[in-house]
GROMACS .gro file of N, CA and C in nm:
model
  441
    1MET      N    1   6.702   1.255   3.557
    1MET     CA    2   6.683   1.160   3.554
    1MET      C    3   6.584   1.107   3.441
    2ASN      N    4   6.646   0.969   3.374
    2ASN     CA    5   6.616   0.921   3.281
    2ASN      C    6   6.502   0.898   3.324
    3LYS      N    7   6.396   0.829   3.201
    3LYS     CA    8   6.333   0.767   3.252
    3LYS      C    9   6.264   0.674   3.030
    4THR      N   10   6.291   0.583   3.135
    4THR     CA   11   6.217   0.483   2.964
    4THR      C   12   6.023   0.444   2.999
    5SER      N   13   6.038   0.476   2.770
    5SER     CA   14   5.914   0.495   2.838
    5SER      C   15   5.812   0.312   2.817
    6ASP      N   16   5.675   0.352   2.863
    6ASP     CA   17   5.602   0.176   2.847
    6ASP      C   18   5.529   0.186   2.786
    7GLN      N   19   5.563   0.244   2.672
    7GLN     CA   20   5.506   0.199   2.500
    7GLN      C   21   5.565   0.138   2.438
    8GLY      N   22   5.691   0.099   2.545
    8GLY     CA   23   5.763  -0.005   2.391
    8GLY      C   24   5.869   0.043   2.288
    9VAL      N   25   5.845   0.193   2.301
    9VAL     CA   26   5.947   0.203   2.163
    9VAL      C   27   6.094   0.243   2.177
   10GLY      N   28   6.205   0.326   2.296
   10GLY     CA   29   6.247   0.184   2.281
   10GLY      C   30   6.350   0.351   2.311
   11GLN      N   31   6.276   0.473   2.377
   11GLN     CA   32   6.363   0.526   2.404
   11GLN      C   33   6.399   0.629   2.502
   12VAL      N   34   6.505   0.710   2.502
   12VAL     CA   35   6.544   0.745   2.682
   12VAL      C   36   6.431   0.935   2.632
   13LEU      N   37   6.300   0.863   2.774
   13LEU     CA   38   6.179   1.020   2.812
   13LEU      C   39   6.298   1.028   2.915
   14GLN      N   40   6.289   1.218   2.891
   14GLN     CA   41   6.276   1.317   2.977
   14GLN      C   42   6.178   1.354   3.075
   15SER      N   43   6.069   1.359   3.027
   15SER     CA   44   5.949   1.482   3.039
   15SER      C   45   5.824   1.374   3.051
   16PRO      N   46   5.670   1.403   3.142
   16PRO     CA   47   5.535   1.379   3.043
   16PRO      C   48   5.599   1.458   2.941
   17VAL      N   49   5.591   1.534   2.855
   17VAL     CA   50   5.610   1.601   2.798
   17VAL      C   51   5.637   1.549   2.667
   18GLU      N   52   5.728   1.466   2.633
   18GLU     CA   53   5.849   1.391   2.558
   18GLU      C   54   5.747   1.240   2.503
   19ARG      N   55   5.705   1.184   2.641
   19ARG     CA   56   5.630   1.045   2.647
   19ARG      C   57   5.487   1.082   2.561
   20ASP      N   58   5.470   1.245   2.595
   20ASP     CA   59   5.298   1.230   2.513
   20ASP      C   60   5.301   1.283   2.354
   21ALA      N   61   5.417   1.342   2.365
   21ALA     CA   62   5.473   1.429   2.208
   21ALA      C   63   5.531   1.224   2.101
   22VAL      N   64   5.592   1.102   2.186
   22VAL     CA   65   5.563   1.034   2.099
   22VAL      C   66   5.458   0.936   2.071
   23LEU      N   67   5.281   0.956   2.249
   23LEU     CA   68   5.218   0.917   2.196
   23LEU      C   69   5.129   0.911   2.094
   24ILE      N   70   5.154   1.061   2.155
   24ILE     CA   71   5.077   1.190   1.958
   24ILE      C   72   5.098   1.110   1.777
   25GLY      N   73   5.245   1.113   1.864
   25GLY     CA   74   5.339   1.042   1.648
   25GLY      C   75   5.273   0.877   1.678
   26GLN      N   76   5.251   0.837   1.759
   26GLN     CA   77   5.257   0.700   1.701
   26GLN      C   78   5.043   0.682   1.713
   27GLY      N   79   4.980   0.783   1.727
   27GLY     CA   80   4.820   0.778   1.739
   27GLY      C   81   4.821   0.846   1.568
   28THR      N   82   4.935   1.027   1.507
   28THR     CA   83   4.933   0.973   1.421
   28THR      C   84   4.967   0.864   1.242
   29ARG      N   85   5.060   0.830   1.274
   29ARG     CA   86   5.050   0.685   1.194
   29ARG      C   87   4.912   0.622   1.144
   30LEU      N   88   4.824   0.556   1.316
   30LEU     CA   89   4.791   0.515   1.297
   30LEU      C   90   4.653   0.602   1.172
   31VAL      N   91   4.645   0.682   1.272
   31VAL     CA   92   4.562   0.781   1.166
   31VAL      C   93   4.563   0.804   1.034
   32ILE      N   94   4.682   0.893   0.967
   32ILE     CA   95   4.781   0.831   0.850
   32ILE      C   96   4.687   0.799   0.760
   33ALA      N   97   4.745   0.592   0.806
   33ALA     CA   98   4.692   0.454   0.732
   33ALA      C   99   4.627   0.386   0.801
   34GLY      N  100   4.545   0.480   0.861
   34GLY     CA  101   4.417   0.423   0.798
   34GLY      C  102   4.313   0.511   0.695
   35GLN      N  103   4.322   0.653   0.701
   35GLN     CA  104   4.302   0.755   0.605
   35GLN      C  105   4.362   0.682   0.480
   36ALA      N  106   4.473   0.635   0.353
   36ALA     CA  107   4.492   0.611   0.361
   36ALA      C  108   4.469   0.420   0.337
   37LEU      N  109   4.410   0.354   0.360
   37LEU     CA  110   4.357   0.261   0.421
   37LEU      C  111   4.147   0.285   0.306
   38ALA      N  112   4.130   0.441   0.387
   38ALA     CA  113   4.012   0.433   0.329
   38ALA      C  114   4.064   0.469   0.152
   39LEU      N  115   4.117   0.594   0.170
   39LEU     CA  116   4.140   0.672   0.003
   39LEU      C  117   4.167   0.486  -0.121
   40LEU      N  118   4.191   0.352  -0.041
   40LEU     CA  119   4.185   0.309  -0.140
   40LEU      C  120   4.091   0.206  -0.141
   41ALA      N  121   3.975   0.204  -0.030
   41ALA     CA  122   3.905   0.117  -0.047
   41ALA      C  123   3.765   0.239  -0.123
   42GLY      N  124   3.768   0.279  -0.085
   42GLY     CA  125   3.654   0.407  -0.201
   42GLY      C  126   3.645   0.373  -0.297
   43PRO      N  127   3.687   0.389  -0.404
   43PRO     CA  128   3.672   0.373  -0.512
   43PRO      C  129   3.694   0.198  -0.588
   44MET      N  130   3.729   0.154  -0.493
   44MET     CA  131   3.700  -0.007  -0.489
   44MET      C  132   3.617  -0.051  -0.433
   45THR      N  133   3.466   0.047  -0.355
   45THR     CA  134   3.366  -0.039  -0.317
   45THR      C  135   3.311   0.045  -0.363
   46ALA      N  136   3.294   0.159  -0.471
   46ALA     CA  137   3.261   0.211  -0.566
   46ALA      C  138   3.192   0.101  -0.683
   47TRP      N  139   3.305   0.063  -0.728
   47TRP     CA  140   3.344  -0.010  -0.823
   47TRP      C  141   3.214  -0.167  -0.849
   48ALA      N  142   3.223  -0.181  -0.690
   48ALA     CA  143   3.212  -0.283  -0.635
   48ALA      C  144   3.031  -0.276  -0.671
   49LEU      N  145   2.966  -0.150  -0.657
   49LEU     CA  146   2.845  -0.137  -0.630
   49LEU      C  147   2.806  -0.140  -0.695
   50VAL      N  148   2.844  -0.063  -0.767
   50VAL     CA  149   2.796  -0.047  -0.931
   50VAL      C  150   2.765  -0.228  -1.074
   51GLY      N  151   2.878  -0.240  -0.963
   51GLY     CA  152   2.859  -0.448  -1.081
   51GLY      C  153   2.706  -0.499  -1.016
   52VAL      N  154   2.727  -0.443  -0.885
   52VAL     CA  155   2.608  -0.560  -0.793
   52VAL      C  156   2.438  -0.474  -0.828
   53LEU      N  157   2.511  -0.332  -0.784
   53LEU     CA  158   2.366  -0.312  -0.784
   53LEU      C  159   2.277  -0.238  -0.936
   54GLY      N  160   2.423  -0.196  -1.053
   54GLY     CA  161   2.381  -0.117  -1.169
   54GLY      C  162   2.421   0.016  -1.160
   55LEU      N  163   2.385   0.058  -1.244
   55LEU     CA  164   2.405   0.198  -1.240
   55LEU      C  165   2.310   0.300  -1.127
   56GLY      N  166   2.175   0.246  -1.210
   56GLY     CA  167   2.008   0.284  -1.121
   56GLY      C  168   2.064   0.291  -0.987
   57GLY      N  169   2.100   0.136  -0.929
   57GLY     CA  170   2.055   0.109  -0.836
   57GLY      C  171   2.190   0.162  -0.677
   58TYR      N  172   2.314   0.188  -0.797
   58TYR     CA  173   2.355   0.314  -0.739
   58TYR      C  174   2.352   0.460  -0.722
   59GLY      N  175   2.315   0.507  -0.757
   59GLY     CA  176   2.270   0.676  -0.779
   59GLY      C  177   2.077   0.652  -0.697
   60ALA      N  178   2.061   0.531  -0.644
   60ALA     CA  179   2.005   0.539  -0.612
   60ALA      C  180   2.140   0.523  -0.382
   61TYR      N  181   2.227   0.394  -0.413
   61TYR     CA  182   2.293   0.475  -0.316
   61TYR      C  183   2.261   0.525  -0.298
   62SER      N  184   2.433   0.637  -0.376
   62SER     CA  185   2.457   0.739  -0.372
   62SER      C  186   2.379   0.872  -0.336
   63LEU      N  187   2.184   0.830  -0.356
   63LEU     CA  188   2.096   0.976  -0.284
   63LEU      C  189   2.073   0.937  -0.109
   64VAL      N  190   2.073   0.844  -0.093
   64VAL     CA  191   2.078   0.816   0.064
   64VAL      C  192   2.149   0.843   0.102
   65MET      N  193   2.308   0.751   0.066
   65MET     CA  194   2.415   0.824   0.165
   65MET      C  195   2.391   0.959   0.180
   66ALA      N  196   2.360   1.029   0.088
   66ALA     CA  197   2.348   1.176   0.066
   66ALA      C  198   2.271   1.280   0.144
   67LEU      N  199   2.189   1.170   0.184
   67LEU     CA  200   2.067   1.224   0.321
   67LEU      C  201   2.133   1.216   0.453
   68LEU      N  202   2.199   1.012   0.390
   68LEU     CA  203   2.223   1.000   0.596
   68LEU      C  204   2.281   1.131   0.645
   69ALA      N  205   2.399   1.103   0.592
   69ALA     CA  206   2.519   1.222   0.586
   69ALA      C  207   2.391   1.300   0.679
   70ALA      N  208   2.412   1.420   0.555
   70ALA     CA  209   2.394   1.553   0.637
   70ALA      C  210   2.267   1.540   0.717
   71LEU      N  211   2.144   1.472   0.774
   71LEU     CA  212   2.088   1.448   0.844
   71LEU      C  213   2.210   1.320   0.969
   72GLY      N  214   2.282   1.318   0.959
   72GLY     CA  215   2.314   1.320   1.076
   72GLY      C  216   2.451   1.395   1.102
   73VAL      N  217   2.486   1.564   1.015
   73VAL     CA  218   2.507   1.643   1.129
   73VAL      C  219   2.428   1.617   1.203
   74LEU      N  220   2.275   1.625   1.142
   74LEU     CA  221   2.159   1.668   1.235
   74LEU      C  222   2.181   1.592   1.425
   75GLN      N  223   2.200   1.531   1.354
   75GLN     CA  224   2.208   1.376   1.524
   75GLN      C  225   2.265   1.475   1.639
   76SER      N  226   2.476   1.509   1.564
   76SER     CA  227   2.459   1.507   1.684
   76SER      C  228   2.465   1.684   1.714
   77LEU      N  229   2.450   1.788   1.692
   77LEU     CA  230   2.386   1.817   1.785
   77LEU      C  231   2.560   1.887   1.777
   78GLY      N  232   2.601   1.898   1.756
   78GLY     CA  233   2.772   1.995   1.778
   78GLY      C  234   2.791   1.907   1.917
   79LEU      N  235   2.748   1.875   2.013
   79LEU     CA  236   2.765   1.763   2.082
   79LEU      C  237   2.936   1.735   2.101
   80GLY      N  238   2.968   1.765   1.939
   80GLY     CA  239   3.186   1.677   1.994
   80GLY      C  240   3.239   1.833   2.075
   81THR      N  241   3.209   1.954   2.007
   81THR     CA  242   3.247   2.006   2.006
   81THR      C  243   3.268   2.051   2.154
   82GLY      N  244   3.183   2.035   2.274
   82GLY     CA  245   3.128   2.068   2.357
   82GLY      C  246   3.182   1.996   2.508
   83LEU      N  247   3.180   1.885   2.404
   83LEU     CA  248   3.205   1.729   2.520
   83LEU      C  249   3.329   1.804   2.430
   84VAL      N  250   3.476   1.811   2.375
   84VAL     CA  251   3.564   1.836   2.425
   84VAL      C  252   3.598   1.945   2.461
   85TYR      N  253   3.542   2.036   2.594
   85TYR     CA  254   3.483   2.076   2.664
   85TYR      C  255   3.514   2.116   2.789
   86PHE      N  256   3.427   2.014   2.733
   86PHE     CA  257   3.331   2.027   2.945
   86PHE      C  258   3.436   1.881   2.989
   87ILE      N  259   3.447   1.842   2.957
   87ILE     CA  260   3.552   1.729   2.986
   87ILE      C  261   3.660   1.768   3.043
   88VAL      N  262   3.717   1.769   2.966
   88VAL     CA  263   3.841   1.855   2.990
   88VAL      C  264   3.804   1.921   3.126
   89GLN      N  265   3.760   2.069   3.127
   89GLN     CA  266   3.676   2.135   3.304
   89GLN      C  267   3.629   2.013   3.413
   90ALA      N  268   3.658   1.832   3.412
   90ALA     CA  269   3.548   1.756   3.467
   90ALA      C  270   3.729   1.747   3.460
   91ARG      N  271   3.739   1.724   3.381
   91ARG     CA  272   3.916   1.658   3.459
   91ARG      C  273   3.984   1.693   3.534
   92GLU      N  274   3.989   1.853   3.449
   92GLU     CA  275   4.094   1.949   3.552
   92GLU      C  276   4.010   1.942   3.655
   93ARG      N  277   3.894   1.935   3.744
   93ARG     CA  278   3.808   1.944   3.851
   93ARG      C  279   3.862   1.822   3.924
   94LYS      N  280   3.908   1.742   3.864
   94LYS     CA  281   3.854   1.563   3.874
   94LYS      C  282   3.715   1.574   3.923
   95ASP      N  283   3.587   1.608   3.891
   95ASP     CA  284   3.483   1.569   3.924
   95ASP      C  285   3.496   1.420   3.824
   96SER      N  286   3.499   1.317   3.871
   96SER     CA  287   3.425   1.224   3.816
   96SER      C  288   3.251   1.204   3.826
   97GLU      N  289   3.164   1.254   3.914
   97GLU     CA  290   3.013   1.268   3.852
   97GLU      C  291   3.040   1.370   3.737
   98GLN      N  292   3.102   1.409   3.743
   98GLN     CA  293   3.008   1.493   3.704
   98GLN      C  294   3.124   1.503   3.508
   99PHE      N  295   3.240   1.451   3.550
   99PHE     CA  296   3.269   1.302   3.310
   99PHE      C  297   3.198   1.209   3.383
  100ARG      N  298   3.108   1.070   3.471
  100ARG     CA  299   3.041   0.962   3.444
  100ARG      C  300   2.868   1.081   3.312
  101ALA      N  301   2.890   1.188   3.350
  101ALA     CA  302   2.685   1.245   3.333
  101ALA      C  303   2.698   1.242   3.162
  102ILE      N  304   2.868   1.325   3.167
  102ILE     CA  305   2.876   1.432   3.027
  102ILE      C  306   2.934   1.245   2.933
  103VAL      N  307   2.974   1.227   2.993
  103VAL     CA  308   2.935   1.063   2.858
  103VAL      C  309   2.832   0.992   2.855
  104ARG      N  310   2.793   0.981   2.972
  104ARG     CA  311   2.596   0.931   2.952
  104ARG      C  312   2.512   0.995   2.854
  105LEU      N  313   2.535   1.187   2.897
  105LEU     CA  314   2.446   1.299   2.751
  105LEU      C  315   2.518   1.259   2.646
  106ALA      N  316   2.647   1.214   2.604
  106ALA     CA  317   2.662   1.162   2.470
  106ALA      C  318   2.678   1.075   2.437
  107VAL      N  319   2.644   0.944   2.500
  107VAL     CA  320   2.570   0.842   2.439
  107VAL      C  321   2.427   0.820   2.428
  108LEU      N  322   2.432   0.875   2.529
  108LEU     CA  323   2.237   0.870   2.503
  108LEU      C  324   2.141   1.009   2.426
  109VAL      N  325   2.255   1.046   2.421
  109VAL     CA  326   2.162   1.227   2.307
  109VAL      C  327   2.196   1.167   2.119
  110PRO      N  328   2.275   1.170   2.023
  110PRO     CA  329   2.251   1.122   1.931
  110PRO      C  330   2.231   1.035   1.934
  111GLY      N  331   2.255   0.876   2.019
  111GLY     CA  332   2.215   0.724   2.047
  111GLY      C  333   2.031   0.751   2.018
  112GLY      N  334   1.964   0.844   2.081
  112GLY     CA  335   1.864   0.786   2.167
  112GLY      C  336   1.790   0.917   2.006
  113ILE      N  337   1.832   1.053   1.959
  113ILE     CA  338   1.815   1.037   1.812
  113ILE      C  339   1.844   0.939   1.690
  114GLY      N  340   1.911   0.923   1.672
  114GLY     CA  341   1.996   0.795   1.606
  114GLY      C  342   1.874   0.702   1.573
  115LEU      N  343   1.908   0.610   1.684
  115LEU     CA  344   1.733   0.526   1.701
  115LEU      C  345   1.610   0.581   1.658
  116ALA      N  346   1.537   0.706   1.691
  116ALA     CA  347   1.408   0.794   1.703
  116ALA      C  348   1.377   0.761   1.499
  117PHE      N  349   1.553   0.839   1.528
  117PHE     CA  350   1.572   0.897   1.369
  117PHE      C  351   1.550   0.716   1.269
  118ALA      N  352   1.635   0.650   1.276
  118ALA     CA  353   1.602   0.509   1.170
  118ALA      C  354   1.446   0.445   1.202
  119VAL      N  355   1.404   0.429   1.345
  119VAL     CA  356   1.269   0.435   1.355
  119VAL      C  357   1.153   0.528   1.262
  120TRP      N  358   1.146   0.597   1.240
  120TRP     CA  359   1.082   0.736   1.167
  120TRP      C  360   1.104   0.619   0.973
  121LEU      N  361   1.268   0.685   0.962
  121LEU     CA  362   1.273   0.652   0.859
  121LEU      C  363   1.243   0.473   0.786
  122TYR      N  364   1.277   0.399   0.895
  122TYR     CA  365   1.214   0.274   0.841
  122TYR      C  366   1.064   0.219   0.723
  123PHE      N  367   0.970   0.389   0.889
  123PHE     CA  368   0.832   0.324   0.874
  123PHE      C  369   0.759   0.400   0.768
  124SER      N  370   0.902   0.557   0.731
  124SER     CA  371   0.850   0.612   0.632
  124SER      C  372   0.947   0.571   0.519
  125ALA      N  373   0.992   0.445   0.509
  125ALA     CA  374   1.038   0.480   0.298
  125ALA      C  375   0.933   0.412   0.218
  126GLN      N  376   0.845   0.440   0.205
  126GLN     CA  377   0.745   0.397   0.120
  126GLN      C  378   0.775   0.515   0.056
  127PHE      N  379   0.668   0.649   0.163
  127PHE     CA  380   0.671   0.754   0.108
  127PHE      C  381   0.763   0.878   0.068
  128VAL      N  382   0.928   0.832   0.194
  128VAL     CA  383   0.955   0.894   0.095
  128VAL      C  384   1.090   0.844  -0.036
  129GLY      N  385   1.085   0.797   0.002
  129GLY     CA  386   1.175   0.660  -0.141
  129GLY      C  387   1.045   0.683  -0.267
  130ASN      N  388   0.971   0.681  -0.242
  130ASN     CA  389   0.843   0.679  -0.411
  130ASN      C  390   0.793   0.818  -0.420
  131PHE      N  391   0.719   0.888  -0.311
  131PHE     CA  392   0.682   1.087  -0.322
  131PHE      C  393   0.820   1.120  -0.357
  132VAL      N  394   0.883   1.064  -0.235
  132VAL     CA  395   0.939   1.273  -0.204
  132VAL      C  396   1.168   1.275  -0.362
  133LEU      N  397   1.183   1.145  -0.305
  133LEU     CA  398   1.274   1.120  -0.438
  133LEU      C  399   1.262   1.052  -0.563
  134GLY      N  400   1.048   0.939  -0.577
  134GLY     CA  401   1.074   0.912  -0.644
  134GLY      C  402   1.153   0.835  -0.743
  135SER      N  403   1.167   0.694  -0.729
  135SER     CA  404   1.315   0.624  -0.782
  135SER      C  405   1.236   0.442  -0.641
  136VAL      N  406   1.186   0.394  -0.640
  136VAL     CA  407   1.144   0.298  -0.587
  136VAL      C  408   1.274   0.183  -0.528
  137GLU      N  409   1.394   0.218  -0.639
  137GLU     CA  410   1.506   0.170  -0.584
  137GLU      C  411   1.563   0.201  -0.388
  138THR      N  412   1.468   0.331  -0.401
  138THR     CA  413   1.540   0.417  -0.342
  138THR      C  414   1.497   0.319  -0.263
  139VAL      N  415   1.313   0.328  -0.254
  139VAL     CA  416   1.286   0.270  -0.079
  139VAL      C  417   1.277   0.134  -0.063
  140GLN      N  418   1.392   0.061  -0.111
  140GLN     CA  419   1.462  -0.009  -0.051
  140GLN      C  420   1.580  -0.009  -0.005
  141MET      N  421   1.700   0.056  -0.034
  141MET     CA  422   1.755   0.077  -0.009
  141MET      C  423   1.785   0.214   0.217
  142LEU      N  424   1.621   0.254   0.164
  142LEU     CA  425   1.579   0.320   0.235
  142LEU      C  426   1.578   0.239   0.399
  143ALA      N  427   1.508   0.167   0.318
  143ALA     CA  428   1.453   0.032   0.473
  143ALA      C  429   1.619  -0.045   0.503
  144LEU      N  430   1.650  -0.104   0.392
  144LEU     CA  431   1.767  -0.151   0.444
  144LEU      C  432   1.863  -0.013   0.497
  145PHE      N  433   1.884   0.054   0.484
  145PHE     CA  434   1.991   0.150   0.656
  145PHE      C  435   1.951   0.137   0.735
  146ALA      N  436   1.818   0.162   0.732
  146ALA     CA  437   1.717   0.176   0.866
  146ALA      C  438   1.775   0.092   0.973
  147LEU      N  439   1.754  -0.053   0.883
  147LEU     CA  440   1.723  -0.204   0.979
  147LEU      C  441   1.929  -0.107   1.027
   0.00000   0.00000   0.00000
């Protein structure tokens, strides 16, 4: 017996697998559109930042962004991979309490680490910017990104 998708695609679908395939296809189009937008926005943003900050300010901005990206890897602690595994397990067992605990952990641990890092960065921006990175502009960027 044929069923019509409730997603509004207008196709006659025969199984849940086909419905899932349609949803994956829609999600894929959305991801590709987002990546294309990011690809276009990147150079425009860099051009605007160089115009506003100047070359020295843009260098400080790039340095701070690289530092934050490297520290962002530490913040996640590899929870993404573990979350996929444990969420699938909890859903298969239909254990809603474990599912909620996993979601709480996924929000609180990286959020807590990120907040602690932001507070540390805000109060140590002067030291890190002047003595470690050697730039007054970097101090201002670090303090700005900590907020």
